[in-house]
Amino acid sequence: MPTITSKPTGPIGFGLMGFTWTPTPTPDAQAFAAMSAALAGGANCWNAGEFYGMPGTRTANLELLNRYFTAHPSDAAKVVLSVKGGADLTSDHLTSQGDRTGVRRSVENVLRVLDGKVFLSIFECARVDKNTPIEETVAAIAEFVKDGRIGGVGLSEVSPETIRRAAKVHPIAAVEMEVSLWSREVFVPGGVADTCAELGIPIMAYSPLGRGILAGRFTKPEDLEDGDMRKIFDRFQPGNFEKNRVIVENLDRIAERKGCSKAQVCLAWVLAQGNKPGKATIVPLPGATGVDRVEENCKLVELSEEELEEVNGMMNEVDVHGGRYNEWMAPGSWEYFVGG
């Protein structure tokens, strides 16, 4: 069983972004049911964001957590909560603020909105501030760890070099990276996964289902509602979307033969990349807003060596069309931006 900030977590985590960073936020009754189902399924490593809300309601994700733990106070002790922040909430592009002033503003704001309803296990700046040494950023977060107000320091979208520099300042509780069948950059030799394995740092793998497309949630670009942020990402653009659907069709055949869902195949593949001697601990963070999806994601499926080879062979034979984000989001904002 993985351990993060000295607390055991289930093999599967839970990403909360989809509840609130959408034009149509999930109603509390539905969200609360899904959150309770996650805990019932052992998914107690939760990942939220200070800015996971639409303009004007940026802290909606944290407000949801406040309401949930107000209604379910006994669940607070079960959760390992990681929150991303360190961004200018007044900026449309959420410009990184990794300097001490920006970090302190962000952490204080997260703690204010959570209002003591749940302990903040990990705070991480969502992206590296190009204008601030990572040493300053980590030291600023570590001040809150030292006074007991938060549990640990996290990193997000970082390079191996940055991980090493950060770890010299303060122990790193976890590194959050995008990891899925179509985002495998962390596994290059000497890359993030190898570095985390060497330093004993767990990886929290966000978007392990390719933002839903690999699970078969969408069949065409028009399936995304107006205002859905995926509409601006390269891989979801008309032309790229249709080509990337080939991956889903291949997964469909494997899942059907195995008697499970495509999502379960994807999560099994991510888990198989770590969690063994010499490999990094990896906790996938699938998001879901309904009980059925949460329960599906929590039901573990194991791939045999032959099945893993089949999945890897399938991915090696197809091209992923489009970058992980898009061109305007790359310059100056994203340190670990291999493949988009």
PDB file of N, CA and C in Angstrom, residues 240-287:
ATOM      1  N   ASN A 240      -7.209  15.993 -35.068  1.00  0.00           N
ATOM      2  CA  ASN A 240      -6.439  15.209 -34.095  1.00  0.00           C
ATOM      3  C   ASN A 240      -7.336  14.243 -33.330  1.00  0.00           C
ATOM      4  N   PHE A 241      -8.501  14.729 -32.943  1.00  0.00           N
ATOM      5  CA  PHE A 241      -9.412  13.922 -32.131  1.00  0.00           C
ATOM      6  C   PHE A 241      -9.727  12.598 -32.816  1.00  0.00           C
ATOM      7  N   GLU A 242     -10.114  12.681 -34.065  1.00  0.00           N
ATOM      8  CA  GLU A 242     -10.513  11.480 -34.790  1.00  0.00           C
ATOM      9  C   GLU A 242      -9.360  10.490 -34.923  1.00  0.00           C
ATOM     10  N   LYS A 243      -8.162  11.003 -35.162  1.00  0.00           N
ATOM     11  CA  LYS A 243      -6.996  10.126 -35.277  1.00  0.00           C
ATOM     12  C   LYS A 243      -6.670   9.463 -33.945  1.00  0.00           C
ATOM     13  N   ASN A 244      -6.827  10.201 -32.862  1.00  0.00           N
ATOM     14  CA  ASN A 244      -6.533   9.642 -31.544  1.00  0.00           C
ATOM     15  C   ASN A 244      -7.568   8.612 -31.096  1.00  0.00           C
ATOM     16  N   ARG A 245      -8.736   8.635 -31.706  1.00  0.00           N
ATOM     17  CA  ARG A 245      -9.762   7.652 -31.376  1.00  0.00           C
ATOM     18  C   ARG A 245      -9.320   6.224 -31.717  1.00  0.00           C
ATOM     19  N   VAL A 246      -8.312   6.094 -32.581  1.00  0.00           N
ATOM     20  CA  VAL A 246      -7.798   4.763 -32.911  1.00  0.00           C
ATOM     21  C   VAL A 246      -7.303   4.061 -31.652  1.00  0.00           C
ATOM     22  N   ILE A 247      -6.691   4.831 -30.757  1.00  0.00           N
ATOM     23  CA  ILE A 247      -6.198   4.268 -29.497  1.00  0.00           C
ATOM     24  C   ILE A 247      -7.362   3.672 -28.711  1.00  0.00           C
ATOM     25  N   VAL A 248      -8.475   4.404 -28.662  1.00  0.00           N
ATOM     26  CA  VAL A 248      -9.644   3.954 -27.918  1.00  0.00           C
ATOM     27  C   VAL A 248     -10.205   2.669 -28.520  1.00  0.00           C
ATOM     28  N   GLU A 249     -10.242   2.614 -29.830  1.00  0.00           N
ATOM     29  CA  GLU A 249     -10.765   1.415 -30.499  1.00  0.00           C
ATOM     30  C   GLU A 249      -9.899   0.196 -30.190  1.00  0.00           C
ATOM     31  N   ASN A 250      -8.587   0.391 -30.149  1.00  0.00           N
ATOM     32  CA  ASN A 250      -7.693  -0.716 -29.802  1.00  0.00           C
ATOM     33  C   ASN A 250      -7.893  -1.155 -28.351  1.00  0.00           C
ATOM     34  N   LEU A 251      -8.055  -0.171 -27.457  1.00  0.00           N
ATOM     35  CA  LEU A 251      -8.297  -0.489 -26.051  1.00  0.00           C
ATOM     36  C   LEU A 251      -9.606  -1.243 -25.875  1.00  0.00           C
ATOM     37  N   ASP A 252     -10.580  -0.884 -26.701  1.00  0.00           N
ATOM     38  CA  ASP A 252     -11.891  -1.537 -26.625  1.00  0.00           C
ATOM     39  C   ASP A 252     -11.768  -3.045 -26.827  1.00  0.00           C
ATOM     40  N   ARG A 253     -10.947  -3.435 -27.774  1.00  0.00           N
ATOM     41  CA  ARG A 253     -10.783  -4.860 -28.064  1.00  0.00           C
ATOM     42  C   ARG A 253     -10.114  -5.584 -26.894  1.00  0.00           C
ATOM     43  N   ILE A 254      -9.097  -4.922 -26.313  1.00  0.00           N
ATOM     44  CA  ILE A 254      -8.404  -5.541 -25.174  1.00  0.00           C
ATOM     45  C   ILE A 254      -9.346  -5.650 -23.980  1.00  0.00           C
ATOM     46  N   ALA A 255     -10.098  -4.590 -23.691  1.00  0.00           N
ATOM     47  CA  ALA A 255     -10.998  -4.578 -22.544  1.00  0.00           C
ATOM     48  C   ALA A 255     -12.116  -5.600 -22.711  1.00  0.00           C
ATOM     49  N   GLU A 256     -12.644  -5.707 -23.918  1.00  0.00           N
ATOM     50  CA  GLU A 256     -13.730  -6.656 -24.161  1.00  0.00           C
ATOM     51  C   GLU A 256     -13.253  -8.085 -23.940  1.00  0.00           C
ATOM     52  N   ARG A 257     -12.069  -8.381 -24.407  1.00  0.00           N
ATOM     53  CA  ARG A 257     -11.534  -9.724 -24.242  1.00  0.00           C
ATOM     54  C   ARG A 257     -11.259 -10.037 -22.769  1.00  0.00           C
ATOM     55  N   LYS A 258     -10.857  -8.990 -22.012  1.00  0.00           N
ATOM     56  CA  LYS A 258     -10.515  -9.193 -20.602  1.00  0.00           C
ATOM     57  C   LYS A 258     -11.756  -9.111 -19.704  1.00  0.00           C
ATOM     58  N   GLY A 259     -12.844  -8.613 -20.242  1.00  0.00           N
ATOM     59  CA  GLY A 259     -14.057  -8.507 -19.449  1.00  0.00           C
ATOM     60  C   GLY A 259     -14.042  -7.368 -18.459  1.00  0.00           C
ATOM     61  N   CYS A 260     -13.414  -6.257 -18.855  1.00  0.00           N
ATOM     62  CA  CYS A 260     -13.369  -5.091 -17.985  1.00  0.00           C
ATOM     63  C   CYS A 260     -13.586  -3.841 -18.829  1.00  0.00           C
ATOM     64  N   SER A 261     -13.483  -2.672 -18.223  1.00  0.00           N
ATOM     65  CA  SER A 261     -13.670  -1.425 -18.968  1.00  0.00           C
ATOM     66  C   SER A 261     -12.342  -0.915 -19.513  1.00  0.00           C
ATOM     67  N   LYS A 262     -12.426  -0.007 -20.476  1.00  0.00           N
ATOM     68  CA  LYS A 262     -11.209   0.634 -21.012  1.00  0.00           C
ATOM     69  C   LYS A 262     -10.501   1.417 -19.916  1.00  0.00           C
ATOM     70  N   ALA A 263     -11.278   2.069 -19.056  1.00  0.00           N
ATOM     71  CA  ALA A 263     -10.673   2.832 -17.959  1.00  0.00           C
ATOM     72  C   ALA A 263      -9.850   1.923 -17.057  1.00  0.00           C
ATOM     73  N   GLN A 264     -10.368   0.743 -16.775  1.00  0.00           N
ATOM     74  CA  GLN A 264      -9.641  -0.187 -15.904  1.00  0.00           C
ATOM     75  C   GLN A 264      -8.363  -0.692 -16.551  1.00  0.00           C
ATOM     76  N   VAL A 265      -8.367  -0.861 -17.870  1.00  0.00           N
ATOM     77  CA  VAL A 265      -7.135  -1.229 -18.579  1.00  0.00           C
ATOM     78  C   VAL A 265      -6.117  -0.103 -18.459  1.00  0.00           C
ATOM     79  N   CYS A 266      -6.571   1.136 -18.659  1.00  0.00           N
ATOM     80  CA  CYS A 266      -5.660   2.285 -18.579  1.00  0.00           C
ATOM     81  C   CYS A 266      -5.041   2.414 -17.195  1.00  0.00           C
ATOM     82  N   LEU A 267      -5.849   2.280 -16.163  1.00  0.00           N
ATOM     83  CA  LEU A 267      -5.346   2.405 -14.793  1.00  0.00           C
ATOM     84  C   LEU A 267      -4.409   1.253 -14.449  1.00  0.00           C
ATOM     85  N   ALA A 268      -4.730   0.060 -14.926  1.00  0.00           N
ATOM     86  CA  ALA A 268      -3.860  -1.091 -14.684  1.00  0.00           C
ATOM     87  C   ALA A 268      -2.501  -0.882 -15.331  1.00  0.00           C
ATOM     88  N   TRP A 269      -2.501  -0.288 -16.525  1.00  0.00           N
ATOM     89  CA  TRP A 269      -1.233  -0.023 -17.201  1.00  0.00           C
ATOM     90  C   TRP A 269      -0.391   0.981 -16.413  1.00  0.00           C
ATOM     91  N   VAL A 270      -1.016   2.051 -15.936  1.00  0.00           N
ATOM     92  CA  VAL A 270      -0.276   3.053 -15.154  1.00  0.00           C
ATOM     93  C   VAL A 270       0.302   2.425 -13.898  1.00  0.00           C
ATOM     94  N   LEU A 271      -0.508   1.660 -13.179  1.00  0.00           N
ATOM     95  CA  LEU A 271      -0.029   1.021 -11.952  1.00  0.00           C
ATOM     96  C   LEU A 271       1.131   0.066 -12.227  1.00  0.00           C
ATOM     97  N   ALA A 272       1.093  -0.599 -13.379  1.00  0.00           N
ATOM     98  CA  ALA A 272       2.130  -1.585 -13.711  1.00  0.00           C
ATOM     99  C   ALA A 272       3.473  -0.941 -14.020  1.00  0.00           C
ATOM    100  N   GLN A 273       3.489   0.376 -14.246  1.00  0.00           N
ATOM    101  CA  GLN A 273       4.752   1.055 -14.564  1.00  0.00           C
ATOM    102  C   GLN A 273       5.582   1.333 -13.324  1.00  0.00           C
ATOM    103  N   GLY A 274       4.996   1.143 -12.154  1.00  0.00           N
ATOM    104  CA  GLY A 274       5.724   1.388 -10.902  1.00  0.00           C
ATOM    105  C   GLY A 274       5.336   0.370  -9.862  1.00  0.00           C
ATOM    106  N   ASN A 275       5.443   0.805  -8.586  1.00  0.00           N
ATOM    107  CA  ASN A 275       4.958  -0.009  -7.474  1.00  0.00           C
ATOM    108  C   ASN A 275       5.604  -1.389  -7.398  1.00  0.00           C
ATOM    109  N   LYS A 276       6.898  -1.421  -7.676  1.00  0.00           N
ATOM    110  CA  LYS A 276       7.675  -2.654  -7.560  1.00  0.00           C
ATOM    111  C   LYS A 276       9.117  -2.276  -7.267  1.00  0.00           C
ATOM    112  N   PRO A 277       9.933  -3.205  -6.794  1.00  0.00           N
ATOM    113  CA  PRO A 277      11.325  -2.869  -6.451  1.00  0.00           C
ATOM    114  C   PRO A 277      12.047  -2.171  -7.600  1.00  0.00           C
ATOM    115  N   GLY A 278      12.710  -1.074  -7.272  1.00  0.00           N
ATOM    116  CA  GLY A 278      13.457  -0.322  -8.269  1.00  0.00           C
ATOM    117  C   GLY A 278      12.629   0.664  -9.062  1.00  0.00           C
ATOM    118  N   LYS A 279      11.318   0.677  -8.827  1.00  0.00           N
ATOM    119  CA  LYS A 279      10.423   1.582  -9.545  1.00  0.00           C
ATOM    120  C   LYS A 279       9.786   2.563  -8.566  1.00  0.00           C
ATOM    121  N   ALA A 280       9.302   3.670  -9.096  1.00  0.00           N
ATOM    122  CA  ALA A 280       8.633   4.652  -8.254  1.00  0.00           C
ATOM    123  C   ALA A 280       7.244   4.170  -7.865  1.00  0.00           C
ATOM    124  N   THR A 281       6.801   4.583  -6.696  1.00  0.00           N
ATOM    125  CA  THR A 281       5.409   4.400  -6.323  1.00  0.00           C
ATOM    126  C   THR A 281       4.557   5.330  -7.174  1.00  0.00           C
ATOM    127  N   ILE A 282       3.507   4.799  -7.791  1.00  0.00           N
ATOM    128  CA  ILE A 282       2.637   5.610  -8.637  1.00  0.00           C
ATOM    129  C   ILE A 282       1.201   5.454  -8.166  1.00  0.00           C
ATOM    130  N   VAL A 283       0.544   6.583  -7.900  1.00  0.00           N
ATOM    131  CA  VAL A 283      -0.865   6.591  -7.512  1.00  0.00           C
ATOM    132  C   VAL A 283      -1.644   7.351  -8.588  1.00  0.00           C
ATOM    133  N   PRO A 284      -2.396   6.657  -9.440  1.00  0.00           N
ATOM    134  CA  PRO A 284      -3.198   7.343 -10.452  1.00  0.00           C
ATOM    135  C   PRO A 284      -4.315   8.160  -9.801  1.00  0.00           C
ATOM    136  N   LEU A 285      -4.652   9.290 -10.422  1.00  0.00           N
ATOM    137  CA  LEU A 285      -5.678  10.186  -9.889  1.00  0.00           C
ATOM    138  C   LEU A 285      -6.819  10.358 -10.905  1.00  0.00           C
ATOM    139  N   PRO A 286      -7.570   9.308 -11.196  1.00  0.00           N
ATOM    140  CA  PRO A 286      -8.674   9.486 -12.132  1.00  0.00           C
ATOM    141  C   PRO A 286      -9.748  10.380 -11.539  1.00  0.00           C
ATOM    142  N   GLY A 287     -10.349  11.198 -12.373  1.00  0.00           N
ATOM    143  CA  GLY A 287     -11.461  12.013 -11.926  1.00  0.00           C
ATOM    144  C   GLY A 287     -12.776  11.376 -12.349  1.00  0.00           C
TER     145      GLY A 287
END
